[in-house]
Each structure stands twice: as C-alpha cells, then as structure tokens.
Short mmCIF file of C-alpha atoms in Angstrom, two decimals:
data_model
loop_
_atom_site.label_atom_id
_atom_site.label_comp_id
_atom_site.label_asym_id
_atom_site.label_seq_id
_atom_site.Cartn_x
_atom_site.Cartn_y
_atom_site.Cartn_z
CA MET A 1 40.80 56.06 59.52
CA ILE A 2 44.18 54.65 58.43
CA SER A 3 44.10 51.96 55.77
CA THR A 4 45.54 48.67 56.97
CA THR A 5 48.89 48.12 55.28
CA PRO A 6 52.01 46.15 56.20
CA PRO A 7 54.91 48.06 57.76
CA PRO A 8 57.48 49.44 55.34
CA GLU A 9 59.90 46.87 54.00
CA THR A 10 63.61 47.19 54.64
CA HIS A 11 65.93 48.03 51.78
CA PRO A 12 69.66 47.24 51.72
CA LEU A 13 71.90 50.26 51.40
CA VAL A 14 72.82 51.35 47.87
CA PRO A 15 75.98 52.85 46.32
CA LEU A 16 76.11 56.60 46.81
CA GLU A 17 76.39 57.22 43.08
CA ASP A 18 73.06 55.38 42.54
CA VAL A 19 71.03 57.66 44.83
CA ASP A 20 67.84 58.77 43.06
CA VAL A 21 66.14 61.55 45.00
CA PRO A 22 62.31 61.59 44.68
CA ALA A 23 61.11 64.10 42.09
CA TRP A 24 58.48 66.75 42.67
CA PRO A 25 55.10 65.82 41.19
CA GLU A 26 54.57 68.15 38.22
CA ARG A 27 51.25 69.48 39.45
CA ALA A 28 52.63 70.14 42.93
CA ALA A 29 55.58 72.08 41.56
CA LEU A 30 53.34 74.20 39.31
CA LYS A 31 50.81 74.67 42.11
CA MET A 32 53.51 75.85 44.52
CA ALA A 33 54.78 78.40 42.01
CA ALA A 34 51.24 79.63 41.35
CA LEU A 35 50.50 79.79 45.07
CA ARG A 36 53.56 81.92 45.74
CA LEU A 37 52.64 84.32 42.94
CA ARG A 38 49.01 84.56 44.07
CA THR A 39 50.02 85.13 47.68
CA LEU A 40 52.57 87.75 46.59
CA PHE A 41 50.04 89.81 44.63
CA THR A 42 46.83 89.24 46.59
CA GLY A 43 48.01 88.24 50.06
CA SER A 44 45.35 85.57 50.12
CA ASN A 45 44.67 82.03 48.98
CA GLN A 46 41.79 79.62 48.45
CA ARG A 47 39.74 79.16 51.61
CA PRO A 48 40.80 75.95 53.39
CA PHE A 49 38.43 73.35 54.84
CA ILE A 50 39.44 74.50 58.34
CA ALA A 51 41.14 77.85 58.89
CA GLU A 52 44.62 77.65 60.40
CA ASP A 53 43.76 80.27 63.02
CA ARG A 54 41.46 77.62 64.51
CA LEU A 55 44.34 75.18 64.94
CA ASN A 56 46.92 74.92 67.71
CA ASP A 57 50.51 75.80 66.91
CA SER A 58 51.84 72.35 67.68
CA VAL A 59 50.88 68.81 68.58
CA GLU A 60 52.77 66.77 71.18
CA LEU A 61 51.21 63.46 70.15
CA PHE A 62 54.40 61.84 68.87
CA SER A 63 57.00 63.78 70.86
CA ASP A 64 57.63 60.96 73.32
CA MET A 65 58.31 58.35 70.63
CA ALA A 66 60.01 60.26 67.86
CA THR A 67 63.40 58.64 68.31
CA PRO A 68 62.42 54.93 68.33
CA ALA A 69 59.87 55.36 65.54
CA PHE A 70 62.31 57.22 63.37
CA CYS A 71 65.35 55.02 64.00
CA GLU A 72 64.01 51.48 63.87
CA PRO A 73 63.54 50.94 60.09
CA LEU A 74 66.95 52.46 59.37
CA LEU A 75 68.66 50.33 61.99
CA ALA A 76 67.04 47.31 60.34
CA GLU A 77 68.47 48.38 56.99
CA LEU A 78 71.94 48.67 58.51
CA ASP A 79 71.53 45.14 59.88
CA GLU A 80 70.43 43.79 56.51
CA THR A 81 73.40 45.37 54.76
CA LEU A 82 76.16 44.73 57.30
CA ALA A 83 75.26 41.53 59.17
CA SER A 84 76.86 38.95 56.86
CA TRP A 85 79.87 41.19 56.13
CA ALA A 86 80.53 41.74 59.84
CA THR A 87 80.80 38.00 60.47
CA ASN A 88 82.84 37.14 57.38
CA PRO A 89 86.43 36.36 58.51
CA THR A 90 87.87 37.22 55.09
CA PRO A 91 85.72 39.93 53.48
CA LYS A 92 86.57 41.38 50.10
CA GLN A 93 86.57 44.81 51.73
CA TRP A 94 87.53 45.38 55.34
CA ILE A 95 86.25 48.96 55.26
CA ARG A 96 82.57 49.90 54.83
CA PRO A 97 82.12 53.65 54.34
CA LEU A 98 78.54 54.84 54.81
CA VAL A 99 77.56 58.31 53.63
CA LEU A 100 74.55 59.42 55.65
CA PRO A 101 72.13 62.21 54.79
CA PRO A 102 72.63 65.46 56.73
CA CYS A 103 70.89 66.63 59.90
CA ASP A 104 71.02 63.27 61.69
CA GLU A 105 70.19 64.55 65.17
CA HIS A 106 70.04 61.03 66.67
CA ASP A 107 73.56 59.73 65.85
CA LEU A 108 72.13 56.69 64.10
CA LEU A 109 75.36 54.80 63.50
CA SER A 110 76.39 55.08 67.16
CA ARG A 111 73.03 53.58 68.12
CA TRP A 112 73.62 50.69 65.72
CA ALA A 113 77.11 50.10 67.15
CA GLN A 114 75.83 50.14 70.74
CA ARG A 115 73.03 47.73 69.88
CA HIS A 116 75.57 45.19 68.60
CA HIS A 117 78.28 45.97 71.20
CA HIS A 118 80.79 47.05 68.57
CA GLU A 119 83.83 49.11 69.51
CA VAL A 120 83.34 52.82 68.79
CA LEU A 121 86.40 54.96 68.06
CA THR A 122 86.30 58.17 70.08
CA PRO A 123 87.16 61.25 68.00
CA PRO A 124 89.67 63.86 69.16
CA THR A 125 88.47 67.12 70.62
CA ARG A 126 88.04 69.93 68.15
CA ASP A 127 90.85 71.82 69.94
CA ASP A 128 93.20 68.89 69.29
CA LEU A 129 92.39 69.05 65.58
CA LEU A 130 94.13 72.42 65.30
CA ILE A 131 97.39 71.11 66.78
CA ASP A 132 99.81 70.33 63.95
CA THR A 133 101.32 66.93 64.78
CA PRO A 134 102.34 65.28 61.47
CA GLU A 135 104.19 62.47 63.27
CA GLN A 136 101.06 61.31 65.09
CA THR A 137 99.88 57.75 64.42
CA LEU A 138 96.72 55.84 65.22
CA ASP A 139 96.49 52.24 66.41
CA LEU A 140 93.20 50.76 65.14
CA SER A 141 94.10 47.12 65.64
CA GLY A 142 91.84 44.82 67.61
CA ASP A 143 89.13 42.21 67.34
CA GLY A 144 85.58 42.60 66.16
CA VAL A 145 83.95 45.45 64.28
CA LEU A 146 85.29 48.98 64.73
CA VAL A 147 82.82 51.82 64.14
CA ILE A 148 83.71 55.44 63.37
CA PRO A 149 80.24 57.01 63.53
CA GLN A 150 81.04 60.53 62.31
CA LEU A 151 84.05 61.19 60.12
CA GLU A 152 83.09 64.87 60.23
CA ALA A 153 84.24 64.91 63.87
CA TRP A 154 87.83 64.28 62.74
CA PHE A 155 88.52 67.57 60.96
CA LEU A 156 87.86 71.28 60.84
CA ARG A 157 87.66 73.29 57.63
CA HIS A 158 90.71 75.28 58.62
CA ARG A 159 94.28 75.50 57.31
CA CYS A 160 95.45 73.54 60.37
CA GLY A 161 92.40 71.34 60.75
CA LEU A 162 92.95 68.48 58.27
CA GLY A 163 96.02 66.74 59.70
CA MET A 164 94.13 64.29 61.90
CA VAL A 165 91.70 63.16 59.22
CA ARG A 166 94.61 62.59 56.82
CA THR A 167 96.30 60.41 59.44
CA LEU A 168 93.07 58.51 60.02
CA LEU A 169 92.47 57.88 56.31
CA THR A 170 96.05 56.73 55.79
CA THR A 171 95.71 54.27 58.67
CA LEU A 172 92.38 53.00 57.36
CA ALA A 173 93.84 52.39 53.91
CA GLY A 174 96.01 49.58 55.29
CA LEU A 175 93.66 48.29 57.99
CA LYS A 176 92.69 44.61 57.99
CA ARG A 177 89.83 44.76 60.46
CA HIS A 178 86.11 45.13 59.96
CA CYS A 179 85.50 48.87 60.13
CA VAL A 180 82.32 50.86 59.49
CA ILE A 181 82.85 54.57 58.80
CA GLY A 182 79.95 57.02 58.89
CA CYS A 183 80.18 60.43 57.29
CA ASN A 184 77.48 62.97 56.54
CA SER A 185 77.01 63.75 52.86
CA TRP A 186 78.22 67.36 53.07
CA ALA A 187 81.39 66.38 54.93
CA TRP A 188 81.99 63.60 52.40
CA ALA A 189 81.71 66.02 49.46
CA PHE A 190 84.20 68.34 51.19
CA LEU A 191 86.66 65.57 52.10
CA CYS A 192 86.66 64.20 48.55
CA LYS A 193 87.94 67.56 47.35
CA ALA A 194 90.17 68.39 50.30
CA VAL A 195 91.92 65.06 51.00
CA ASP A 196 90.81 62.68 48.19
CA ALA A 197 88.72 60.56 50.57
CA HIS A 198 86.97 58.86 47.65
CA LEU A 199 90.34 57.61 46.32
CA ILE A 200 91.51 56.27 49.68
CA LEU A 201 88.32 54.53 50.84
CA PRO A 202 86.09 52.06 48.96
CA GLU A 203 82.92 53.26 47.27
CA PRO A 204 80.49 54.36 50.00
CA LEU A 205 76.96 53.06 50.55
CA THR A 206 73.94 55.08 51.66
CA PHE A 207 70.26 54.68 52.48
CA GLU A 208 67.88 54.34 49.58
CA PRO A 209 65.71 57.49 49.62
CA PHE A 210 62.15 57.07 50.83
CA ASP A 211 59.74 57.45 47.91
CA GLU A 212 56.00 58.13 48.17
CA PRO A 213 54.74 54.55 48.76
CA ARG A 214 57.43 53.72 51.27
CA LEU A 215 57.05 57.02 53.13
CA ARG A 216 53.28 56.62 53.39
CA ARG A 217 53.53 53.05 54.68
CA TRP A 218 56.13 54.04 57.26
CA LEU A 219 54.18 57.02 58.64
CA ALA A 220 50.90 55.09 58.53
CA ASP A 221 52.46 52.29 60.55
CA ILE A 222 53.73 54.76 63.17
CA ALA A 223 50.35 56.48 63.36
CA ARG A 224 48.55 53.14 63.66
CA GLN A 225 50.76 52.12 66.59
CA GLN A 226 50.87 55.42 68.45
CA ALA A 227 47.72 57.45 67.77
CA ASP A 228 44.62 57.00 69.90
CA GLU A 229 41.93 54.81 68.41
CA GLY A 230 39.59 56.80 66.17
CA ILE A 231 42.09 59.57 65.43
CA ARG A 232 41.90 60.70 61.81
CA PHE A 233 44.57 62.46 59.78
CA ARG A 234 42.92 64.95 57.42
CA LEU A 235 44.22 67.66 55.14
CA SER A 236 43.28 71.09 56.41
CA ARG A 237 42.77 72.44 52.88
CA ASN A 238 40.06 69.96 51.85
CA GLY A 239 39.22 67.76 54.86
CA LYS A 240 40.21 64.53 53.09
CA ASN A 241 41.96 61.57 54.75
CA VAL A 242 45.67 61.95 53.98
CA PHE A 243 46.27 58.18 54.19
CA ALA A 244 43.33 57.15 51.95
CA LEU A 245 44.03 54.85 48.98
CA ASN A 246 42.15 54.66 45.70
CA ARG A 247 40.88 51.45 44.09
CA LYS A 248 44.31 50.81 42.58
CA GLY A 249 45.98 50.98 45.98
CA ARG A 250 47.59 54.36 45.31
CA PRO A 251 47.26 57.40 47.61
CA ARG A 252 44.32 59.58 46.64
CA GLU A 253 46.13 62.76 47.65
CA LYS A 254 49.56 64.00 46.54
CA TYR A 255 50.69 64.82 50.06
CA PHE A 256 53.21 61.99 50.47
CA GLU A 257 54.58 62.38 46.96
CA THR A 258 55.19 66.04 47.74
CA LEU A 259 56.63 65.21 51.19
CA ALA A 260 59.03 62.68 49.65
CA ALA A 261 60.26 65.28 47.16
CA ARG A 262 60.53 68.08 49.68
CA SER A 263 62.45 65.93 52.15
CA ARG A 264 64.60 64.57 49.30
CA GLY A 265 63.72 61.08 50.53
CA ILE A 266 65.60 61.58 53.81
CA ALA A 267 63.66 59.70 56.47
CA TRP A 268 64.41 61.98 59.41
CA VAL A 269 63.80 65.16 57.38
CA ALA A 270 60.42 63.78 56.26
CA TRP A 271 59.66 62.82 59.87
CA HIS A 272 60.31 66.34 61.18
CA LEU A 273 58.33 67.95 58.34
CA TRP A 274 55.45 65.58 59.09
CA GLN A 275 55.62 66.44 62.79
CA ARG A 276 55.50 70.17 62.04
CA SER A 277 52.46 69.75 59.82
CA LEU A 278 50.22 68.09 62.45
CA LYS A 279 47.77 70.38 64.27
CA LYS A 280 44.77 70.01 66.54
CA ALA A 281 41.71 72.22 66.65
CA ASN A 282 41.74 74.95 69.31
CA ASP A 283 39.64 74.29 72.39
CA ASP A 284 37.55 77.39 71.66
CA ALA A 285 36.77 75.98 68.22
CA ASP A 286 35.22 72.78 69.56
CA ASN A 287 31.70 74.16 69.66
CA ASP A 288 31.84 74.73 65.90
CA LEU A 289 33.31 71.32 65.03
CA SER A 290 31.63 67.96 64.81
CA GLU A 291 32.71 65.08 67.03
CA ASP A 292 34.48 63.61 63.99
CA ASP A 293 36.39 66.86 63.45
CA GLN A 294 37.44 66.89 67.10
CA GLN A 295 38.95 63.41 66.63
CA THR A 296 41.08 64.78 63.81
CA LEU A 297 44.73 65.70 63.50
CA TRP A 298 44.87 68.28 60.72
CA VAL A 299 47.73 68.11 58.23
CA VAL A 300 48.58 71.66 57.17
CA ALA A 301 50.84 73.03 54.48
CA LEU A 302 54.23 73.90 55.93
CA GLU A 303 55.30 77.50 55.99
CA GLU A 304 58.21 78.62 53.85
CA PHE A 305 61.46 79.51 55.64
CA SER A 306 63.01 82.89 54.82
CA LEU A 307 66.63 83.70 55.53
CA PRO A 308 66.97 86.53 58.05
CA GLY A 309 68.73 89.76 57.12
CA SER A 310 69.03 91.67 53.88
CA ASP A 311 72.20 89.84 52.74
CA GLY A 312 71.83 86.07 52.82
CA THR A 313 75.50 85.33 52.10
CA GLN A 314 76.58 85.41 55.74
CA ALA A 315 73.67 83.19 56.73
CA LEU A 316 74.46 80.68 53.98
CA LEU A 317 78.14 80.53 54.98
CA ILE A 318 77.12 79.66 58.54
CA LEU A 319 74.62 77.03 57.38
CA GLN A 320 77.13 75.45 54.98
CA ALA A 321 79.74 75.23 57.75
CA LEU A 322 77.25 73.55 60.09
CA LEU A 323 76.21 71.04 57.42
CA ILE A 324 79.83 70.10 56.74
CA HIS A 325 80.80 69.72 60.39
CA GLY A 326 77.53 68.38 61.79
CA SER A 327 77.66 70.69 64.81
CA LEU A 328 79.95 73.46 66.03
CA SER A 329 80.32 75.64 69.09
CA ALA A 330 80.31 79.40 68.55
CA ARG A 331 84.11 79.47 68.91
CA GLU A 332 84.57 76.62 66.44
CA LEU A 333 82.17 78.25 64.01
CA GLU A 334 84.22 81.42 64.12
CA SER A 335 87.38 79.45 63.26
CA VAL A 336 85.93 77.93 60.06
CA LEU A 337 84.25 81.05 58.63
CA PRO A 338 86.01 83.55 56.35
CA ASP A 339 84.42 86.45 58.25
CA PRO A 340 84.39 86.09 62.03
CA GLY A 341 81.67 88.75 62.49
CA PHE A 342 78.80 86.27 62.60
CA GLN A 343 77.48 86.56 66.15
CA GLY A 344 74.29 88.44 65.30
CA MET A 345 73.45 86.24 62.33
CA HIS A 346 73.75 82.90 64.10
CA HIS A 347 71.34 84.16 66.76
CA ALA A 348 68.95 85.27 64.01
CA LEU A 349 69.17 81.83 62.34
CA HIS A 350 68.43 80.18 65.67
CA ARG A 351 65.42 82.41 66.27
CA ALA A 352 64.12 81.78 62.73
CA GLY A 353 64.27 77.99 63.21
CA PHE A 354 67.10 77.21 60.79
CA ILE A 355 69.52 76.03 63.46
CA GLY A 356 69.18 74.42 66.86
CA GLU A 357 71.41 74.49 69.92
CA ARG A 358 72.25 71.65 72.27
CA ASP A 359 74.91 71.77 75.00
CA GLY A 360 76.44 74.89 73.48
CA ARG A 361 76.71 73.40 69.98
CA TYR A 362 74.79 74.61 66.95
CA TYR A 363 73.42 72.39 64.18
CA CYS A 364 71.07 72.68 61.19
CA ARG A 365 67.53 71.59 61.97
CA ALA A 366 66.22 68.71 59.88
CA SER A 367 62.92 70.52 59.29
CA ALA A 368 64.79 73.47 57.74
CA TYR A 369 67.11 71.37 55.55
CA PRO A 370 65.07 71.61 52.31
CA ALA A 371 65.04 75.41 52.56
CA ILE A 372 68.74 75.51 53.50
CA ARG A 373 69.76 73.35 50.56
CA ASP A 374 67.60 75.34 48.16
CA GLY A 375 69.26 78.54 49.37
CA LEU A 376 72.77 77.12 48.97
CA ALA A 377 71.96 75.75 45.50
CA THR A 378 70.46 79.04 44.32
CA ALA A 379 73.53 80.92 45.56
CA GLY A 380 75.89 78.57 43.68
CA PHE A 381 77.46 76.80 46.67
CA PRO A 382 78.92 73.31 46.07
CA LEU A 383 76.38 70.70 47.09
CA ASP A 384 76.23 67.15 48.42
CA SER A 385 74.50 64.11 46.91
CA TYR A 386 71.27 64.78 48.84
#
C-alpha cells in the first residue's frame, strides 16, 4: 500500500549557480561499486526476492498519462515564479532566462506559453542558420509576454552557425518587453563560452532539483491517482514496499535517495528511470505467486548502459552534440561533428537505447542521461550544471 501523503509542494525556481544536485547515499555508492566487482568476477549476485526472469520486460501502466503527470508540478513552479513578474508593467528585469535540465522531450516551456496564451517566437530553420547574413535584424516588439522556448534552436555548433543567435542576443539586450527565454543546460554552457551569453542576459533561473523526500511524494501521488486499487510497489530484491515510511516519517528503503542522485534531481529523468524499473510478474509465474504478489508492481534495479563499439570517443561526440542542440537530423549531426563518418555509430546508439528518433530527428533519451553524462565526465568533456 502507498502511505497517505500530501502531493509534492511547488518550489520557486532558483538561480542556476545555486543548483545543488542530490548526492549519492554513501552506502548506495559503496554497494554499487561492490556489486560491479562481484558481478565482474563471479557473474552472479545475491538471490533476489523474485527473480527477474519471472518478470515482464515492461509495464504499460503509466504510459497513457506520462506527459500530464510529469509536467504538472513543473508548470506550477513556472507559474509561481513568473506570474507576478509577467503582470508587472515596470519590472526590474524585462528578460527572464531559464536554464532547463537536458532531455526535455515534452517541450515544457512551450506548454507553459500555450497554457497562458503567450506569444511564442518561432525559430529559424536549421538550414537558415548556416546562411551568413550579418545585416539581419529581428523585430521583437509587441504587447504581452514573449516566449523563446528553446534557445538551442537558434544556432548550430558550426563556423557559420552562430550568426543568428548573436543577432538574437543583441536584440534581447535592449528589449523592453516581458520575455522568457528557455535554454537547455548544455546549450547554455556552450553559448556562455561561444558568444558570452551570460554577460548579455541576466542571471538565469532553473528548477530546484528533486531530492529524496520530494521525489517520493511526487511519485507516490502519481501512483495513488493512477494505479488500480490494491496495487503494491515492492522492491524485487527484498519484497519490501518501496513507498513505506518508518516511525520518523522517513523512507525505510534507500530507493528514492538513490533515484534522486542517479537522476541528478531532474524530474523527467527520474520519471523515465522509474518507468523503466516497474515490472509485472509473467503470466506463467502466477501459479507460484500469492494473490498479494500478483497485485504487485516490482521495482527492479536498472541495468547499466554500455557504450557500443570499442572506441567510445565517436559515440561521446555524437551524444555531446545532441545534448547541446536538443535534437538534430542526420544531416545536421554531420555538420556539427569533427568527423562526418558517424552513420554506423548513431544507429548503434539508437539500438542500445542511448538516443531516440522522432520525425527524422535524433535526441538523447532521458533514461540514458545519467550514463551519458558519466561517460562525458570520465572522458574529460566540458559539462553543464546538471
């Protein structure tokens, strides 16, 4: 059963420089290292409460409500942060830059703009970004709030691909109109170095990372609303209720503390990791399980991602480019990479679950982001704030 708790509270956005990513619990970090060593040398591990070969590969329980469940608390936080500013006729700052965590597959800021009927500035096509037109100007005048959901759509990491974003930033520097600018954290880190975005725009805000208590309350609230009555969420390794609290009101298990650290407090990354960890017992296992077990969704440990190929450098270059740009077509990806011979590798990354494809555009999957970032950090790539 899920303990009755109030839904997660909303938090106003915080300055980017104040972001404090949830830390790994010490025992979990040591246990993970020991588990990897034990698995490496023995190929086995402690026997779980229910063997994973008795569980289905995936659960479709939340697939039909993933977007509203995942978006709503963050949209509320945008409202709390921006509502009074948006109606102030003489704000101290006309521009509100928001640096968003990577792998936002739901275009959150566009949803917020549409909900409030704000004007959304349409970005140029990626082909137009490579046309060198230094005399080009932008007219951003008008009434009401202007929203630029994805600053990463205004440039390409190419010798001819920064002209438009420079023009946009120059125009924004003198704009006296309410304007909200979204930018993913990897694009922001790149633009600060490439075009001094941090010197032109005010200090950006971002979402406060989800820590263990907040993450547990949020996922418990979703499960309480969407799961069938009587459904239990139990850890496959020991059979215990993942949502259970102790007498002090703290989670009995370390699952959500570990999930917060692994997702780096990014709500949509945590959501996708949580989705991947939910399994149901196989139909042919029912005769061995009690009725209580059959009413269970089993929470399993997530598998580790491994980069395909013997040389991970090419894979990491592709993943870094996709993080910076949000999404790219195969032709655009070729234009921003130092080595154009990537065709085989991007197919391998897609097959391995690191990247997804939608309408001919490739993007990094939220569920793979922790592994992607770890790989980039280990290889010495410049990183973002998340």
